[in-house]
mmCIF file of C-alpha atoms in Angstrom:
data_model
loop_
_atom_site.group_PDB
_atom_site.id
_atom_site.type_symbol
_atom_site.label_atom_id
_atom_site.label_comp_id
_atom_site.label_asym_id
_atom_site.label_seq_id
_atom_site.Cartn_x
_atom_site.Cartn_y
_atom_site.Cartn_z
ATOM 1 C CA MET A 1369 -5.049 40.469 0.724
ATOM 2 C CA ARG A 1370 -7.018 36.935 0.509
ATOM 3 C CA LEU A 1371 -6.761 34.865 -2.226
ATOM 4 C CA LEU A 1372 -10.070 32.307 -2.854
ATOM 5 C CA LEU A 1373 -9.148 29.475 -5.105
ATOM 6 C CA GLY A 1374 -12.461 28.147 -6.429
ATOM 7 C CA LEU A 1375 -9.663 24.993 -8.585
ATOM 8 C CA MET A 1376 -8.382 22.071 -7.910
ATOM 9 C CA GLY A 1377 -5.675 22.634 -10.100
ATOM 10 C CA VAL A 1378 -5.102 25.133 -13.340
ATOM 11 C CA LEU A 1379 -5.161 24.082 -16.498
ATOM 12 C CA VAL A 1380 -4.325 25.660 -19.212
ATOM 13 C CA GLY A 1381 -4.816 26.234 -23.161
ATOM 14 C CA ALA A 1382 -5.964 22.884 -24.562
ATOM 15 C CA VAL A 1383 -5.611 20.135 -22.738
ATOM 16 C CA THR A 1384 -7.022 17.284 -21.504
ATOM 17 C CA ALA A 1385 -5.829 14.636 -18.390
ATOM 18 C CA THR A 1386 -6.769 10.821 -19.097
ATOM 19 C CA TRP A 1387 -6.073 9.041 -15.121
ATOM 20 C CA PHE A 1388 -5.012 5.148 -15.616
ATOM 21 C CA MET A 1389 -6.317 3.185 -11.891
ATOM 22 C CA PRO A 1390 -3.711 1.354 -10.784
ATOM 23 C CA ASP A 1391 -5.752 -2.164 -10.773
ATOM 24 C CA SER A 1392 -7.756 -1.294 -13.971
ATOM 25 C CA THR A 1393 -6.782 -0.830 -17.365
ATOM 26 C CA ALA A 1394 -9.450 1.253 -18.229
ATOM 27 C CA HIS A 1395 -8.880 4.952 -18.186
ATOM 28 C CA VAL A 1396 -11.396 7.858 -17.963
ATOM 29 C CA ASP A 1397 -10.910 11.357 -19.619
ATOM 30 C CA ALA A 1398 -12.004 14.190 -17.477
ATOM 31 C CA ALA A 1399 -13.810 16.789 -20.101
ATOM 32 C CA LEU A 1400 -12.145 20.338 -19.364
ATOM 33 C CA ILE A 1401 -14.778 22.524 -17.494
ATOM 34 C CA ASP A 1402 -14.641 26.229 -16.808
ATOM 35 C CA HIS A 1403 -12.923 27.784 -13.063
ATOM 36 C CA THR A 1404 -13.298 31.181 -12.147
ATOM 37 C CA VAL A 1405 -10.581 32.590 -8.928
ATOM 38 C CA GLU A 1406 -11.482 35.275 -7.085
ATOM 39 C CA VAL A 1407 -9.252 37.603 -5.425
ATOM 40 C CA ILE A 1408 -10.385 40.002 -2.733
ATOM 41 C CA GLY A 1409 -8.593 42.811 -1.980
ATOM 42 C CA ASP A 1410 -9.100 46.755 -2.278
ATOM 43 C CA THR A 1411 -10.347 45.137 -5.767
ATOM 44 C CA LYS A 1412 -12.478 42.149 -6.810
ATOM 45 C CA THR A 1413 -11.469 40.816 -10.151
ATOM 46 C CA THR A 1414 -12.954 37.402 -11.234
ATOM 47 C CA LEU A 1415 -10.568 35.616 -13.412
ATOM 48 C CA SER A 1416 -12.351 32.509 -15.696
ATOM 49 C CA ILE A 1417 -10.139 30.202 -17.244
ATOM 50 C CA GLN A 1418 -12.359 28.816 -20.743
ATOM 51 C CA THR A 1419 -12.072 25.573 -22.698
ATOM 52 C CA SER A 1420 -10.784 24.672 -25.796
ATOM 53 C CA ALA A 1421 -13.196 22.072 -28.131
ATOM 54 C CA ALA A 1422 -9.889 21.031 -29.374
ATOM 55 C CA VAL A 1423 -7.325 18.816 -27.767
ATOM 56 C CA SER A 1424 -3.653 18.592 -28.193
ATOM 57 C CA THR A 1425 -2.250 17.542 -25.378
ATOM 58 C CA PHE A 1426 -2.584 14.159 -23.125
ATOM 59 C CA ILE A 1427 -1.566 14.341 -19.494
ATOM 60 C CA TYR A 1428 -1.061 10.837 -17.548
ATOM 61 C CA LEU A 1429 -1.903 10.712 -13.606
ATOM 62 C CA PRO A 1430 -1.058 7.975 -11.510
ATOM 63 C CA LEU A 1431 -3.401 8.606 -9.356
ATOM 64 C CA VAL A 1432 -7.308 10.147 -8.765
ATOM 65 C CA GLY A 1433 -8.351 12.058 -5.767
ATOM 66 C CA LYS A 1434 -6.661 14.239 -3.003
ATOM 67 C CA ALA A 1435 -4.417 12.663 -0.084
ATOM 68 C CA PRO A 1436 -5.472 11.439 2.729
ATOM 69 C CA PRO A 1437 -4.971 13.940 6.342
ATOM 70 C CA MET A 1438 -1.736 12.892 8.301
ATOM 71 C CA CYS A 1439 -3.816 10.730 12.067
ATOM 72 C CA PRO A 1440 -0.034 10.630 13.871
ATOM 73 C CA LEU A 1441 -0.197 7.352 16.023
ATOM 74 C CA PRO A 1442 0.124 9.350 20.224
ATOM 75 C CA GLY A 1443 3.285 7.903 21.426
ATOM 76 C CA SER A 1444 4.632 6.432 18.190
ATOM 77 C CA SER A 1445 9.045 6.029 17.572
ATOM 78 C CA TYR A 1446 10.409 3.778 15.600
ATOM 79 C CA GLY A 1447 13.926 2.950 14.693
ATOM 80 C CA THR A 1448 16.039 1.774 12.179
ATOM 81 C CA VAL A 1449 18.189 -1.725 11.262
ATOM 82 C CA ALA A 1450 20.984 -2.492 8.371
ATOM 83 C CA VAL A 1451 19.707 -3.861 5.560
ATOM 84 C CA LEU A 1452 21.605 -7.207 5.168
ATOM 85 C CA SER A 1453 21.580 -6.978 1.242
ATOM 86 C CA ALA A 1454 22.255 -4.746 -2.256
ATOM 87 C CA PRO A 1455 19.648 -1.217 -2.428
ATOM 88 C CA ALA A 1456 16.571 -3.058 -4.220
ATOM 89 C CA ASN A 1457 16.518 -3.190 -7.795
ATOM 90 C CA PRO A 1458 14.839 -1.188 -9.859
ATOM 91 C CA PRO A 1459 14.381 1.258 -6.882
ATOM 92 C CA ALA A 1460 11.378 0.393 -4.311
ATOM 93 C CA GLU A 1461 9.453 3.370 -6.071
ATOM 94 C CA ILE A 1462 8.868 1.640 -9.849
ATOM 95 C CA ASN A 1463 9.741 -1.840 -8.389
ATOM 96 C CA PRO A 1464 6.985 -4.639 -9.203
ATOM 97 C CA ASP A 1465 7.848 -6.729 -6.011
ATOM 98 C CA ILE A 1466 7.626 -3.837 -4.146
ATOM 99 C CA ASN A 1467 5.557 -1.616 -3.996
ATOM 100 C CA LEU A 1468 1.812 -3.248 -5.070
ATOM 101 C CA ALA A 1469 0.774 0.098 -7.427
ATOM 102 C CA MET A 1470 2.798 -1.751 -10.504
ATOM 103 C CA ARG A 1471 0.928 -4.596 -10.543
ATOM 104 C CA GLY A 1472 -2.564 -3.468 -9.490
ATOM 105 C CA TYR A 1473 -5.464 -5.830 -8.526
ATOM 106 C CA THR A 1474 -9.184 -6.848 -9.916
ATOM 107 C CA ALA A 1475 -11.740 -7.914 -8.210
ATOM 108 C CA THR A 1476 -13.127 -11.462 -7.855
ATOM 109 C CA THR A 1477 -15.056 -14.362 -6.283
ATOM 110 C CA GLY A 1478 -14.659 -16.603 -4.406
ATOM 111 C CA THR A 1479 -15.536 -17.608 -0.369
ATOM 112 C CA LEU A 1480 -15.602 -13.958 1.774
ATOM 113 C CA GLY A 1481 -14.258 -15.592 5.171
ATOM 114 C CA LEU A 1482 -11.504 -18.417 6.181
ATOM 115 C CA ILE A 1483 -11.349 -21.502 4.500
ATOM 116 C CA ASP A 1484 -8.705 -24.331 4.834
ATOM 117 C CA LEU A 1485 -5.744 -25.735 2.491
ATOM 118 C CA PRO A 1486 -3.269 -28.904 2.469
ATOM 119 C CA SER A 1487 -0.298 -28.218 2.998
ATOM 120 C CA ASN A 1488 3.014 -27.234 5.963
ATOM 121 C CA VAL A 1489 2.171 -25.216 8.157
ATOM 122 C CA ASP A 1490 4.605 -22.705 9.988
ATOM 123 C CA ALA A 1491 4.565 -22.106 13.337
ATOM 124 C CA ASN A 1492 6.402 -18.879 12.911
ATOM 125 C CA ALA A 1493 4.543 -17.436 10.183
ATOM 126 C CA PRO A 1494 3.308 -13.524 10.661
ATOM 127 C CA GLN A 1495 -0.458 -13.694 11.963
ATOM 128 C CA LEU A 1496 -2.536 -11.430 10.104
ATOM 129 C CA TYR A 1497 -4.851 -10.947 13.304
ATOM 130 C CA ARG A 1498 -2.432 -9.099 14.602
ATOM 131 C CA LEU A 1499 -3.450 -6.045 12.356
ATOM 132 C CA PHE A 1500 -6.170 -4.953 15.162
ATOM 133 C CA ALA A 1501 -5.650 -3.953 17.954
ATOM 134 C CA ASP A 1502 -8.429 -6.778 19.240
ATOM 135 C CA ASN A 1503 -6.521 -9.370 17.676
ATOM 136 C CA ARG A 1504 -10.659 -10.005 16.066
ATOM 137 C CA VAL A 1505 -10.524 -12.530 12.370
ATOM 138 C CA PRO A 1506 -12.388 -9.481 10.576
ATOM 139 C CA VAL A 1507 -15.507 -9.789 8.110
ATOM 140 C CA PHE A 1508 -14.548 -10.370 5.026
ATOM 141 C CA ASN A 1509 -15.536 -7.558 2.430
ATOM 142 C CA ALA A 1510 -14.265 -8.201 -1.135
ATOM 143 C CA VAL A 1511 -11.614 -10.658 -2.656
ATOM 144 C CA TYR A 1512 -8.924 -9.897 -5.340
ATOM 145 C CA GLN A 1513 -6.209 -11.156 -8.086
ATOM 146 C CA VAL A 1514 -2.728 -9.445 -8.016
ATOM 147 C CA TYR A 1515 -1.747 -9.057 -11.188
ATOM 148 C CA ASP A 1516 1.669 -10.230 -12.756
ATOM 149 C CA TRP A 1517 4.354 -9.341 -13.681
ATOM 150 C CA ASN A 1518 6.407 -9.912 -17.044
ATOM 151 C CA TRP A 1519 9.818 -9.397 -16.094
ATOM 152 C CA THR A 1520 10.493 -9.342 -20.346
ATOM 153 C CA SER A 1521 8.384 -7.124 -21.090
ATOM 154 C CA ASN A 1522 8.432 -5.065 -17.746
ATOM 155 C CA SER A 1523 4.722 -4.779 -17.782
ATOM 156 C CA ARG A 1524 1.501 -6.150 -15.838
ATOM 157 C CA GLY A 1525 0.541 -9.696 -16.874
ATOM 158 C CA ALA A 1526 -2.983 -11.229 -16.653
ATOM 159 C CA PRO A 1527 -4.311 -11.678 -12.904
ATOM 160 C CA ILE A 1528 -2.733 -14.094 -11.071
ATOM 161 C CA ALA A 1529 -4.541 -17.793 -11.481
ATOM 162 C CA ASP A 1530 -2.984 -20.075 -8.551
ATOM 163 C CA PRO A 1531 -3.393 -19.191 -6.214
ATOM 164 C CA PRO A 1532 -7.621 -17.725 -6.561
ATOM 165 C CA VAL A 1533 -7.396 -15.305 -4.049
ATOM 166 C CA THR A 1534 -4.278 -13.061 -3.194
ATOM 167 C CA LEU A 1535 -5.616 -9.940 -2.063
ATOM 168 C CA ALA A 1536 -8.484 -9.743 0.271
ATOM 169 C CA GLY A 1537 -10.826 -6.911 1.403
ATOM 170 C CA PHE A 1538 -10.776 -6.833 5.585
ATOM 171 C CA GLN A 1539 -13.270 -4.427 7.027
ATOM 172 C CA VAL A 1540 -12.460 -2.035 9.468
ATOM 173 C CA GLY A 1541 -13.420 0.938 11.644
ATOM 174 C CA VAL A 1542 -12.407 4.535 9.382
ATOM 175 C CA ASN A 1543 -9.464 5.431 11.050
ATOM 176 C CA GLU A 1544 -9.418 2.653 13.054
ATOM 177 C CA SER A 1545 -5.392 1.916 14.434
ATOM 178 C CA ILE A 1546 -3.710 -0.329 12.597
ATOM 179 C CA CYS A 1547 -0.684 -2.662 14.228
ATOM 180 C CA ALA A 1548 2.588 -4.430 12.862
ATOM 181 C CA PRO A 1549 1.307 -7.932 12.786
ATOM 182 C CA GLY A 1550 4.213 -9.737 14.556
ATOM 183 C CA SER A 1551 5.476 -13.656 13.385
ATOM 184 C CA GLY A 1552 8.074 -15.978 15.510
ATOM 185 C CA TYR A 1553 10.804 -14.065 13.994
ATOM 186 C CA ASP A 1554 13.447 -11.862 14.805
ATOM 187 C CA ILE A 1555 15.249 -9.924 12.908
ATOM 188 C CA GLY A 1556 17.321 -7.327 15.027
ATOM 189 C CA ARG A 1557 17.097 -7.514 19.065
ATOM 190 C CA ARG A 1558 16.785 -5.191 21.791
ATOM 191 C CA PRO A 1559 17.405 -5.622 25.301
ATOM 192 C CA ALA A 1560 13.811 -7.030 25.844
ATOM 193 C CA SER A 1561 13.002 -8.048 22.126
ATOM 194 C CA GLY A 1562 13.689 -8.162 19.196
ATOM 195 C CA TYR A 1563 12.381 -6.593 16.040
ATOM 196 C CA ALA A 1564 9.682 -8.547 13.610
ATOM 197 C CA MET A 1565 9.743 -6.922 10.534
ATOM 198 C CA MET A 1566 11.542 -4.061 7.997
ATOM 199 C CA VAL A 1567 9.465 -1.443 5.840
ATOM 200 C CA LEU A 1568 10.620 -1.878 2.082
ATOM 201 C CA TYR A 1569 8.115 0.727 1.027
ATOM 202 C CA ALA A 1570 6.132 3.497 2.271
ATOM 203 C CA SER A 1571 3.764 5.974 0.962
ATOM 204 C CA PRO A 1572 0.796 8.022 2.044
ATOM 205 C CA SER A 1573 -2.270 5.398 1.490
ATOM 206 C CA ARG A 1574 0.335 2.411 1.355
ATOM 207 C CA LEU A 1575 3.037 -0.038 3.639
ATOM 208 C CA THR A 1576 4.634 -2.967 2.060
ATOM 209 C CA LEU A 1577 6.744 -4.871 5.213
ATOM 210 C CA LYS A 1578 9.379 -8.009 4.982
ATOM 211 C CA TYR A 1579 10.164 -10.840 7.996
ATOM 212 C CA THR A 1580 13.946 -10.674 6.782
ATOM 213 C CA ARG A 1581 16.017 -8.514 6.502
ATOM 214 C CA GLU A 1582 16.997 -8.410 2.235
ATOM 215 C CA ASP A 1583 16.011 -5.312 0.882
ATOM 216 C CA ASN A 1584 14.171 -8.175 -1.803
ATOM 217 C CA VAL A 1585 10.476 -10.117 -1.446
ATOM 218 C CA ILE A 1586 13.196 -13.422 -2.701
ATOM 219 C CA TYR A 1587 13.449 -14.922 0.831
ATOM 220 C CA GLY A 1588 11.211 -14.784 3.736
ATOM 221 C CA TYR A 1589 7.656 -13.664 4.055
ATOM 222 C CA THR A 1590 6.714 -10.385 2.669
ATOM 223 C CA LEU A 1591 2.986 -8.099 3.679
ATOM 224 C CA HIS A 1592 1.196 -5.802 0.965
ATOM 225 C CA ILE A 1593 -0.400 -3.320 3.215
ATOM 226 C CA GLU A 1594 -3.352 -1.394 1.163
ATOM 227 C CA ASN A 1595 -5.934 1.884 2.394
ATOM 228 C CA ILE A 1596 -3.978 2.840 5.007
ATOM 229 C CA ASN A 1597 -3.109 5.985 6.244
ATOM 230 C CA VAL A 1598 0.770 5.136 7.591
ATOM 231 C CA ASP A 1599 1.673 7.028 10.698
ATOM 232 C CA PRO A 1600 3.844 10.791 9.853
ATOM 233 C CA ASP A 1601 6.532 9.430 11.546
ATOM 234 C CA LEU A 1602 7.144 6.186 10.105
ATOM 235 C CA LEU A 1603 6.985 7.554 6.686
ATOM 236 C CA SER A 1604 9.247 10.361 6.836
ATOM 237 C CA LEU A 1605 11.357 7.360 8.316
ATOM 238 C CA TYR A 1606 11.294 5.159 5.172
ATOM 239 C CA GLN A 1607 11.590 8.607 3.118
ATOM 240 C CA ALA A 1608 14.956 9.701 4.653
ATOM 241 C CA MET A 1609 15.924 6.037 4.978
ATOM 242 C CA ASN A 1610 15.368 5.794 1.014
ATOM 243 C CA ALA A 1611 17.132 9.048 -0.550
ATOM 244 C CA ALA A 1612 20.327 7.753 2.023
ATOM 245 C CA GLY A 1613 20.077 4.623 -0.097
ATOM 246 C CA ARG A 1614 18.765 2.278 1.526
ATOM 247 C CA SER A 1615 21.401 1.149 4.136
ATOM 248 C CA ARG A 1616 19.162 1.249 6.544
ATOM 249 C CA LEU A 1617 15.619 0.940 6.541
ATOM 250 C CA PRO A 1618 12.538 1.552 8.892
ATOM 251 C CA ALA A 1619 12.243 -1.707 11.927
ATOM 252 C CA LEU A 1620 8.815 -2.481 13.581
ATOM 253 C CA TYR A 1621 8.254 -4.499 16.687
ATOM 254 C CA GLY A 1622 4.994 -7.040 16.496
ATOM 255 C CA GLY A 1623 2.149 -5.081 17.548
ATOM 256 C CA GLN A 1624 3.001 -1.649 17.004
ATOM 257 C CA PRO A 1625 0.615 1.074 15.775
ATOM 258 C CA ILE A 1626 1.818 1.827 12.011
ATOM 259 C CA GLY A 1627 -1.401 3.438 10.635
ATOM 260 C CA ARG A 1628 -4.913 4.346 10.525
ATOM 261 C CA ALA A 1629 -7.422 3.009 8.415
ATOM 262 C CA ILE A 1630 -8.562 5.589 5.295
ATOM 263 C CA SER A 1631 -11.992 3.634 4.069
ATOM 264 C CA SER A 1632 -14.073 1.566 5.369
ATOM 265 C CA GLU A 1633 -12.175 -1.572 3.920
ATOM 266 C CA LEU A 1634 -8.029 -2.577 4.677
ATOM 267 C CA GLY A 1635 -6.438 -4.366 1.313
ATOM 268 C CA VAL A 1636 -3.969 -7.052 2.679
ATOM 269 C CA ALA A 1637 -1.842 -9.264 0.286
ATOM 270 C CA ILE A 1638 0.765 -11.877 1.691
ATOM 271 C CA ARG A 1639 3.815 -13.755 0.327
ATOM 272 C CA ASP A 1640 6.525 -16.048 0.829
ATOM 273 C CA THR A 1641 9.582 -16.469 -1.272
ATOM 274 C CA GLY A 1642 7.742 -14.592 -3.675
ATOM 275 C CA ALA A 1643 5.336 -16.039 -4.130
ATOM 276 C CA PHE A 1644 1.466 -14.524 -3.413
ATOM 277 C CA LEU A 1645 -0.081 -16.940 -1.438
ATOM 278 C CA ASP A 1646 -4.160 -16.890 0.039
ATOM 279 C CA PRO A 1647 -4.620 -14.429 2.646
ATOM 280 C CA ARG A 1648 -7.346 -16.579 3.443
ATOM 281 C CA SER A 1649 -5.178 -19.852 4.778
ATOM 282 C CA HIS A 1650 -6.516 -20.305 8.033
ATOM 283 C CA LYS A 1651 -3.449 -22.738 9.051
ATOM 284 C CA ASP A 1652 -1.350 -20.566 8.281
ATOM 285 C CA TRP A 1653 -2.045 -16.576 9.225
ATOM 286 C CA TRP A 1654 -5.117 -17.162 11.490
ATOM 287 C CA GLN A 1655 -3.841 -19.539 13.795
ATOM 288 C CA GLY A 1656 -5.769 -20.708 16.957
ATOM 289 C CA LYS A 1657 -8.670 -18.317 15.813
#
C-alpha cells in the first residue's frame, strides 16, 4: 500500500502555531488550513482534517522551513583533540556564546566592503578569505548587528553598537564549498602540520569554530558561520563527541572543507576573547588583500 501525504505535519483540534525567528522579535501566527490524506491500496479513502475558529493552544517552534539537503564533501575526514577545559556551561546548544541562534542578529547599514581600522595587527589572526577555495575577497551582500546577551536575566539584549557591524553576509554560490579558515596558531600537531581550530558547535546550518582548545570563548579567536550546509561526517562526529561529554571535540586543519553554502549569502561573525569584532576590518581578517 502506498501512502500519499498532502501534509508537512498534522495539527489536530483547535491549535495555532507561532514561529519565532532567531534574529527577530517579531512572530508570525500560522492559520490552520484543511489538509487531505489519500490512501491508495485496494481501496481509496480521503480524510479531511477540519479547522476550528477557537484557539486553545500555542506551539512555539524555533525555526521555520525544512532542513537543507545534506551535501557530503568527497574525501573529507575529521579527527578530534582533547579539550583543555571543563565542558561548556550552559550546554553548547543553549549557550549564547556558542550557539549564535540564541542571540540572533538584525540588519543594519554600513560600508559593504573592507574598511580600515586603527589598532594593532595580529599577523597570526584567522584570514576570512580562506573560507573560499579561490581565496577571494567576496562581495558583501549585507551587514548585521549581533544582539548582546544579558547574563543576569539570561535574556537577549539590544544589538551590539560597538563595533557598528558584528556580522557580515558574504555573496557565495549556492552549494559552493566552504573551507575552514586557518590562522598562524596551532592547537594540535601531526607529523607535517597541526590542527588550526576546534568545533565548539555544529548544527545542520551553522558552525562555531574556536582557535584554542578551551570549551568556551573566553580566550582566543572564535568564528561563527551561518547558512552553511555542514558536512554530514563533521556534524555526526560533533554530535557523537557532544553526547560523550565533550572531553574531545572535532578538530580542523586550515583549508579543510567543512560544508557547502545553503543560499547566496554566507553569514560570518568573528570574536576575540569573547568580544565581537568587525568582520570588515582589512588589516585584521583580510591581510594582503
